[in-house]
């Protein structure tokens, strides 16, 4: 369970013991904007409360500097955000292909790369159901290897007067009138 702090603390204690230390301090690079700073504050508080001996220092940077630091691997923890540009799993999954500039942890997995090749230029690129199944297999690899830790999905609340018509809402990209 994602909020099982007892299990997390047990794993944490085991890791500290294996390392022969009783505390660890990590730096988390965060955009110097209001929303990411608020998210970082909550994460820091929750992690430090659940994992005795953990200290998370936040380092706020302008977006351009944060992106550069993440792309160069100059970070221990990086808080970043990504929104879908188009309605397809590749809007996220393409990020973790070997050598992708958004693959901030420099993760590489030949099975993952092969699945994405199969789904973008290979036999499955036009077989929608089989493609989605294989892309789900790729997502499982990303999550099992802890390449990322999705925290939340952004949402918008919109009030529209009852007599206004013709607005189309989309789960991705921009809304159109």
mmCIF file of C-alpha atoms in Angstrom:
data_model
loop_
_atom_site.group_PDB
_atom_site.id
_atom_site.type_symbol
_atom_site.label_atom_id
_atom_site.label_comp_id
_atom_site.label_asym_id
_atom_site.label_seq_id
_atom_site.Cartn_x
_atom_site.Cartn_y
_atom_site.Cartn_z
ATOM 1 C CA UNK A 1 0.000 0.000 0.000
ATOM 2 C CA UNK A 2 1.348 3.450 -0.961
ATOM 3 C CA UNK A 3 0.758 4.856 2.534
ATOM 4 C CA UNK A 4 2.112 1.916 4.555
ATOM 5 C CA UNK A 5 4.519 3.897 6.725
ATOM 6 C CA UNK A 6 5.203 0.921 9.019
ATOM 7 C CA UNK A 7 6.546 -1.168 6.136
ATOM 8 C CA UNK A 8 8.444 1.810 4.726
ATOM 9 C CA UNK A 9 10.066 2.445 8.120
ATOM 10 C CA UNK A 10 11.050 -1.220 8.354
ATOM 11 C CA UNK A 11 12.711 -1.136 4.929
ATOM 12 C CA UNK A 12 14.336 2.176 5.853
ATOM 13 C CA UNK A 13 15.789 0.736 9.075
ATOM 14 C CA UNK A 14 17.089 -2.316 7.208
ATOM 15 C CA UNK A 15 18.774 -0.055 4.655
ATOM 16 C CA UNK A 16 20.381 2.126 7.328
ATOM 17 C CA UNK A 17 21.678 -0.994 9.080
ATOM 18 C CA UNK A 18 23.111 -2.380 5.829
ATOM 19 C CA UNK A 19 24.885 0.932 5.251
ATOM 20 C CA UNK A 20 26.078 1.092 8.854
ATOM 21 C CA UNK A 21 24.620 4.572 9.419
ATOM 22 C CA UNK A 22 21.822 5.974 11.534
ATOM 23 C CA UNK A 23 20.907 8.936 9.335
ATOM 24 C CA UNK A 24 20.967 10.160 5.761
ATOM 25 C CA UNK A 25 20.571 13.653 4.347
ATOM 26 C CA UNK A 26 19.362 14.053 0.766
ATOM 27 C CA UNK A 27 18.925 17.167 -1.356
ATOM 28 C CA UNK A 28 15.761 17.515 -3.420
ATOM 29 C CA UNK A 29 15.918 19.896 -6.388
ATOM 30 C CA UNK A 30 12.628 21.754 -6.832
ATOM 31 C CA UNK A 31 11.320 24.465 -9.182
ATOM 32 C CA UNK A 32 11.253 27.908 -7.613
ATOM 33 C CA UNK A 33 7.486 28.156 -8.139
ATOM 34 C CA UNK A 34 4.710 28.115 -5.566
ATOM 35 C CA UNK A 35 3.092 24.727 -6.349
ATOM 36 C CA UNK A 36 6.287 22.621 -6.494
ATOM 37 C CA UNK A 37 7.605 24.269 -3.331
ATOM 38 C CA UNK A 38 4.365 23.373 -1.528
ATOM 39 C CA UNK A 39 4.534 19.773 -2.758
ATOM 40 C CA UNK A 40 8.187 19.548 -1.673
ATOM 41 C CA UNK A 41 7.307 20.860 1.789
ATOM 42 C CA UNK A 42 4.648 18.167 2.227
ATOM 43 C CA UNK A 43 6.920 15.405 0.914
ATOM 44 C CA UNK A 44 9.772 16.487 3.194
ATOM 45 C CA UNK A 45 7.469 16.546 6.207
ATOM 46 C CA UNK A 46 5.886 13.168 5.470
ATOM 47 C CA UNK A 47 9.169 11.411 4.662
ATOM 48 C CA UNK A 48 11.011 12.785 7.672
ATOM 49 C CA UNK A 49 8.113 11.861 9.996
ATOM 50 C CA UNK A 50 7.879 8.318 8.627
ATOM 51 C CA UNK A 51 11.607 7.579 8.267
ATOM 52 C CA UNK A 52 13.611 8.346 11.431
ATOM 53 C CA UNK A 53 17.062 9.639 10.552
ATOM 54 C CA UNK A 54 16.090 11.045 7.147
ATOM 55 C CA UNK A 55 16.670 14.714 6.444
ATOM 56 C CA UNK A 56 15.549 16.173 3.120
ATOM 57 C CA UNK A 57 16.998 19.562 2.212
ATOM 58 C CA UNK A 58 15.128 21.307 -0.587
ATOM 59 C CA UNK A 59 17.083 23.275 -3.160
ATOM 60 C CA UNK A 60 14.871 25.624 -5.147
ATOM 61 C CA UNK A 61 16.024 26.616 -8.606
ATOM 62 C CA UNK A 62 14.553 28.423 -11.599
ATOM 63 C CA UNK A 63 13.082 25.901 -14.051
ATOM 64 C CA UNK A 64 15.871 26.303 -16.598
ATOM 65 C CA UNK A 65 18.531 25.508 -13.974
ATOM 66 C CA UNK A 66 16.509 22.618 -12.493
ATOM 67 C CA UNK A 67 16.040 21.023 -15.908
ATOM 68 C CA UNK A 68 19.757 21.424 -16.667
ATOM 69 C CA UNK A 69 20.725 19.876 -13.315
ATOM 70 C CA UNK A 70 18.350 16.954 -13.830
ATOM 71 C CA UNK A 71 19.506 16.370 -17.414
ATOM 72 C CA UNK A 72 23.139 16.377 -16.271
ATOM 73 C CA UNK A 73 22.432 14.049 -13.327
ATOM 74 C CA UNK A 74 23.362 16.768 -10.830
ATOM 75 C CA UNK A 75 20.793 15.793 -8.179
ATOM 76 C CA UNK A 76 19.944 13.256 -5.491
ATOM 77 C CA UNK A 77 16.166 13.706 -5.577
ATOM 78 C CA UNK A 78 14.402 15.693 -8.267
ATOM 79 C CA UNK A 79 10.839 16.905 -8.017
ATOM 80 C CA UNK A 80 9.510 17.577 -11.476
ATOM 81 C CA UNK A 81 6.175 17.591 -13.191
ATOM 82 C CA UNK A 82 4.960 16.341 -16.502
ATOM 83 C CA UNK A 83 1.599 16.708 -18.168
ATOM 84 C CA UNK A 84 0.371 14.783 -21.190
ATOM 85 C CA UNK A 85 0.719 16.532 -24.530
ATOM 86 C CA UNK A 86 -1.414 14.000 -26.387
ATOM 87 C CA UNK A 87 -3.780 11.117 -25.613
ATOM 88 C CA UNK A 88 -1.386 8.169 -25.679
ATOM 89 C CA UNK A 89 0.765 6.392 -23.079
ATOM 90 C CA UNK A 90 3.878 7.378 -25.048
ATOM 91 C CA UNK A 91 3.483 10.962 -23.800
ATOM 92 C CA UNK A 92 4.905 9.562 -20.559
ATOM 93 C CA UNK A 93 6.585 6.270 -21.473
ATOM 94 C CA UNK A 94 8.832 7.751 -24.153
ATOM 95 C CA UNK A 95 10.648 9.689 -21.438
ATOM 96 C CA UNK A 96 12.472 6.624 -20.100
ATOM 97 C CA UNK A 97 13.915 5.281 -23.325
ATOM 98 C CA UNK A 98 17.660 4.972 -23.145
ATOM 99 C CA UNK A 99 19.295 8.319 -24.004
ATOM 100 C CA UNK A 100 16.050 10.371 -23.891
ATOM 101 C CA UNK A 101 16.880 13.864 -22.604
ATOM 102 C CA UNK A 102 13.991 13.623 -20.104
ATOM 103 C CA UNK A 103 15.344 10.356 -18.675
ATOM 104 C CA UNK A 104 16.869 12.212 -15.738
ATOM 105 C CA UNK A 105 18.037 9.119 -13.853
ATOM 106 C CA UNK A 106 19.814 7.748 -16.953
ATOM 107 C CA UNK A 107 17.837 4.516 -16.561
ATOM 108 C CA UNK A 108 18.374 1.988 -19.307
ATOM 109 C CA UNK A 109 16.546 -1.277 -19.874
ATOM 110 C CA UNK A 110 16.866 -3.136 -23.165
ATOM 111 C CA UNK A 111 13.539 -4.957 -22.672
ATOM 112 C CA UNK A 112 11.785 -1.629 -22.142
ATOM 113 C CA UNK A 113 13.423 -0.065 -25.198
ATOM 114 C CA UNK A 114 12.432 -3.104 -27.286
ATOM 115 C CA UNK A 115 8.789 -2.861 -26.168
ATOM 116 C CA UNK A 116 8.656 0.820 -27.078
ATOM 117 C CA UNK A 117 10.267 0.138 -30.460
ATOM 118 C CA UNK A 118 7.734 -2.622 -31.070
ATOM 119 C CA UNK A 119 4.915 -0.195 -30.254
ATOM 120 C CA UNK A 120 6.142 2.872 -32.156
ATOM 121 C CA UNK A 121 7.773 1.543 -35.330
ATOM 122 C CA UNK A 122 7.328 -2.227 -35.087
ATOM 123 C CA UNK A 123 4.551 -4.734 -35.574
ATOM 124 C CA UNK A 124 2.282 -3.289 -32.902
ATOM 125 C CA UNK A 125 2.241 0.337 -34.025
ATOM 126 C CA UNK A 126 -1.129 -0.188 -35.740
ATOM 127 C CA UNK A 127 -2.547 -2.930 -33.479
ATOM 128 C CA UNK A 128 -4.173 -0.707 -30.848
ATOM 129 C CA UNK A 129 -5.295 -3.303 -28.276
ATOM 130 C CA UNK A 130 -2.063 -5.309 -28.416
ATOM 131 C CA UNK A 131 -0.075 -2.067 -28.367
ATOM 132 C CA UNK A 132 -1.804 -0.837 -25.190
ATOM 133 C CA UNK A 133 -1.150 -4.205 -23.519
ATOM 134 C CA UNK A 134 2.562 -4.042 -24.371
ATOM 135 C CA UNK A 135 2.812 -0.412 -23.266
ATOM 136 C CA UNK A 136 1.296 -1.475 -19.958
ATOM 137 C CA UNK A 137 4.083 -4.100 -19.741
ATOM 138 C CA UNK A 138 6.580 -1.269 -20.245
ATOM 139 C CA UNK A 139 4.898 0.773 -17.497
ATOM 140 C CA UNK A 140 5.238 -2.179 -15.120
ATOM 141 C CA UNK A 141 9.002 -2.275 -15.789
ATOM 142 C CA UNK A 142 9.308 1.437 -14.977
ATOM 143 C CA UNK A 143 7.381 1.064 -11.744
ATOM 144 C CA UNK A 144 9.124 -2.149 -10.630
ATOM 145 C CA UNK A 145 12.539 -0.559 -11.158
ATOM 146 C CA UNK A 146 11.373 2.567 -9.288
ATOM 147 C CA UNK A 147 12.434 4.826 -12.155
ATOM 148 C CA UNK A 148 9.901 7.419 -11.007
ATOM 149 C CA UNK A 149 7.503 7.914 -8.117
ATOM 150 C CA UNK A 150 4.255 9.413 -9.423
ATOM 151 C CA UNK A 151 2.746 11.536 -6.680
ATOM 152 C CA UNK A 152 -0.395 13.123 -8.066
ATOM 153 C CA UNK A 153 -2.225 14.097 -11.215
ATOM 154 C CA UNK A 154 -3.149 17.714 -11.768
ATOM 155 C CA UNK A 155 -6.776 18.567 -12.409
ATOM 156 C CA UNK A 156 -8.787 21.657 -13.230
ATOM 157 C CA UNK A 157 -12.178 22.684 -11.962
ATOM 158 C CA UNK A 158 -14.198 24.730 -14.421
ATOM 159 C CA UNK A 159 -17.496 26.514 -13.925
ATOM 160 C CA UNK A 160 -19.547 26.979 -17.061
ATOM 161 C CA UNK A 161 -22.793 28.902 -17.099
ATOM 162 C CA UNK A 162 -25.703 26.638 -18.086
ATOM 163 C CA UNK A 163 -26.456 28.543 -21.306
ATOM 164 C CA UNK A 164 -22.879 28.291 -22.630
ATOM 165 C CA UNK A 165 -22.478 25.499 -25.181
ATOM 166 C CA UNK A 166 -19.864 24.166 -27.569
ATOM 167 C CA UNK A 167 -16.934 23.856 -25.187
ATOM 168 C CA UNK A 168 -15.078 20.590 -25.558
ATOM 169 C CA UNK A 169 -13.072 19.356 -22.574
ATOM 170 C CA UNK A 170 -10.163 16.995 -23.103
ATOM 171 C CA UNK A 171 -8.180 15.037 -20.516
ATOM 172 C CA UNK A 172 -4.945 16.052 -22.257
ATOM 173 C CA UNK A 173 -3.515 19.079 -23.995
ATOM 174 C CA UNK A 174 -5.543 22.267 -24.326
ATOM 175 C CA UNK A 175 -9.310 22.652 -24.292
ATOM 176 C CA UNK A 176 -10.821 23.981 -27.467
ATOM 177 C CA UNK A 177 -13.936 26.050 -28.083
#
